[in-house]
Amino acid sequence: MERHISFCRICGPLCGTVVDVEDNKVVRINGDPEHPLTRGFTCPKGRRYGALHSDPGRITTAQRRRRDGGFEPIHTGEATLEIAAQLHAIIDEHGPEAVGIFIGTASYTATLTYTFGGAWLRATGSPKRYTTNTIDQTAKTIAIGRMGMWAAGQQRFDDSDVYMLVGTNPPLSLQGATGFPIHDGLRRVDAARADGTKVIVVDPRRTEAAAHADLHLALKPGTDATLFAGILNAVLSANLHDAPFCDRWVNGLEDLRAAVAWATPALVGQHCELDPDLVVEAAHLFATAKKGPVRSGTGPDMGPHANAAEHLIQALNVVCGRFPQAGDIPVASGVLSGPANAVAMAISPTRFWEKSYRMRTGVMGLGGELPSPAMIDDILAPGEEGKLRALVVCGGNPAAAFPGQSRIVEALEGLELLVTVDPVWSETAKLADYVIGPALGFERWDDTRGYEHYMSEPFAQVSGPVIEPPPGVIEDWHFYWDLAHAMGLTLQIGKRVYEPGAPRPSTLEMIADLASKGYVPHEEVRAHVHGKIFDIEPDRIGPAPEGASGRFELFAGDVAQDCRRAWDAIADASTSTPDHPFLLIVRRNRDSMNTSGRRLPGVRPFNPLFLHPDDLTDLGLASGDLVDLSSKHGATRAVAMPDATMRRGDASMTHCYGGLPGEEDDPQAFGTNPNRLLSIDEDLQTISLMPHMSAVPIRIAPAG
Ligand SMILES: Nc1nc2c(c(=O)[nH]1)N[C@H]1C(S)=C(S)[C@@H](COP(=O)(O)OP(=O)(O)OC[C@H]3O[C@@H](n4cnc5c(=O)[nH]c(N)nc54)[C@H](O)[C@@H]3O)O[C@H]1N2
Ligand SMILES: Nc1nc2c(c(=O)[nH]1)N[C@H]1C(S)=C(S)[C@@H](COP(=O)(O)OP(=O)(O)OC[C@H]3O[C@@H](n4cnc5c(=O)[nH]c(N)nc54)[C@H](O)[C@@H]3O)O[C@H]1N2
Ligand code: SF4
Ligand SMILES: [Mo]
């Protein structure tokens, strides 16, 4: 048996692992106690990641769809040539807009995939770049586009004396984007609290984060836009905002003040189902602190009024001036990515979508990408000009992850060519014309550069293959490289230009090259197998250049309409209806990372519908009973279970379980896809087309 030190590639924390290998097979994975950040921690799916490598159902060579609908194995090189020829023919006949890419979640942990996927798409000349962003947290991007942003990013947790989290549960999702500590996070949070830092959590559920908070606002789901109007009103009417910051960097303070004046604690408490005193207490605790931001996750962004909610959440940071200043340490240490050259100044809103590519359906692009919900009509809407005909998916599973599952399935089936790069027979792979089997994490070189901005310390690690990949698989980025070569396309990454036929660098050479601006040489990082917190002094945030004229716009243009619509709807209590009395909200579980891991041996193969124990009893249900769920968009079946952290009247369930419509449905064996209760056509946000995915009215009944 050989023992290797490595790190897990399933999700953002990139936990340190000790990997035992026998006969080229991973037989055991334990947490690496010498990893300076994760110190021995792993989660259930991480400990079973080895099983994915040796899964008998793994796609170990390319697969091609036969005329009869089944698949046949094909040499990966041959498949690539056939795909290249078909893409070439489609572009020749219809132009580059006919081809597109969908970048899924697993494109991020393979260090080179995202970069090369983007380079390949650019080389085709196509603007059709779809990502998960627009079924995740686009309201943040829209808020930036309408309000502006701070060039130096956000304040660090370690520098904060208050930290407010809205609709995110980092102790479980381990999503580092909120700046809340994810490595040994709860211990660090408790230590900071013992030192006086106040943590405020806004979440309908008493999550792990809420259980470690000083103040928990268990609001009614979908009412964040009203809660934050109330918090802003409480801050502004007590003049607790940062007036010098607002004078220097902010427009529209008086407009915002007037717009939220209606949001008294009493009204807000009533609409959000909260004690009015809590609203005032949260506002005062936040605004009277010296440093520390409000940061949010998927909860408010998947809600019915995401754009309004996220705008008002971000507005609280702006009015309280909660941004790092010259001399502060930036959030990201950048061991491998190098200095961020951040300066302390506002950047005015750009409404970038107005200058973006316009789709044939009239939908606006969002800078470098298109709203994923618009992909359905891009494929299916009548008319030939500008239509999407061929799609390459990598590290994603849109057939399971998109709201309104039957619509995405219909769209994917309407393509002339669907290619996916996936190690397993995902729902999307089952619909594809070609499936390419990729090398997995323990079979390739990766470094931590892509996730450095989530790490609170100047940490870096590089890890190489610990087992040989099956002969028929290729690395994700090799697929794009080979495809470009076969299509005669030149790949460009920064100043690097790779003509077709250029010798391909090794993965290690490539990742080292991309890290060449780092503070520490790649070889030096490599020498520390467990990874290391480097003793570097990252560049401090610089002062604003003289005459910096950027300003936030707090309440301009269509923001007012979005907010009024949200406030009116919440006041009408139209977030739940007599026909659909429960509100379905999102959550994550430890067993899976979206669809990744949900079928690994030893993890729970299904996603329960969690209810408050009293709601379960009132419905005449016991733990484990089957329930029929319905919404105004669709119906499905699930396994009900009690969860005392729930509010009464809410139901929560994680996503991306179940199979394709029409496949044998067995909620106990495969789980449930809540996307069948959602729509990708109705109740979309303005601009981003973000669907309504949380706080969704549903009916729950014992299975009949
Ligand atoms: N184990 C595991 N980890 C994951 C993932 C996974 O599938 N499994 N997925 C990864 C991905 S892709 C992402 S984007 C991140 C997401 O990371 P997070 O955003 O932290 O995800 P959640 O833990 O679901 O937290 C969302 C919270 O929002 C709350 N919520 C629901 N509706 C509302 C609402 O209307 N208002 C408010 N204020 N809160 C609400 C829910 O109760 C829940 O606690 O997690 C990543 N990490
Ligand atoms: N109802 C509901 N729907 C949701 C959400 C929700 O909260 N509720 N969350 C949304 C969010 S935040 C997101 S990000 C999306 C997720 O949407 P996607 O990113 O499309 O879904 P994943 O399941 O993460 O897709 C990962 C795929 O990559 C494959 N894979 C694993 N390892 C590798 C690898 O090394 N290389 C390659 N090429 N492939 C690999 C996996 O088998 C899987 O098929 O779902 C969204 N959908
Ligand atoms: S899957 Fe688990 S072990 Fe792997 S990086 Fe994520 S949290 Fe860590
Ligand atoms: Mo996500």
PDB file of C-alpha atoms in Angstrom, residues 25 51 105 113 121 123 128 216 231 366 368 502 559 631 652 659:
ATOM      1  CA  LYS A  25      -7.038   1.960  -6.548  1.00  0.00           C
ATOM      2  CA  ALA A  51     -15.107   5.372  -4.997  1.00  0.00           C
ATOM      3  CA  THR A 105     -19.698  23.638 -11.039  1.00  0.00           C
ATOM      4  CA  THR A 113     -10.860  23.596 -17.246  1.00  0.00           C
ATOM      5  CA  LEU A 121     -15.318  29.414 -26.981  1.00  0.00           C
ATOM      6  CA  ALA A 123     -11.673  31.049 -30.548  1.00  0.00           C
ATOM      7  CA  LYS A 128     -22.919  31.782 -26.250  1.00  0.00           C
ATOM      8  CA  HIS A 216     -30.847  35.194  14.589  1.00  0.00           C
ATOM      9  CA  ILE A 231     -33.052  47.771   8.650  1.00  0.00           C
ATOM     10  CA  LEU A 366     -24.734  39.872 -18.942  1.00  0.00           C
ATOM     11  CA  GLY A 368     -19.336  37.884 -20.785  1.00  0.00           C
ATOM     12  CA  ALA A 502       1.466  23.664 -31.132  1.00  0.00           C
ATOM     13  CA  VAL A 559     -34.287  49.786  -8.848  1.00  0.00           C
ATOM     14  CA  SER A 631     -46.834  23.847  -6.850  1.00  0.00           C
ATOM     15  CA  SER A 652     -36.725  22.590   2.903  1.00  0.00           C
ATOM     16  CA  GLY A 659     -33.653  11.280 -12.408  1.00  0.00           C
TER      17      GLY A 659
END
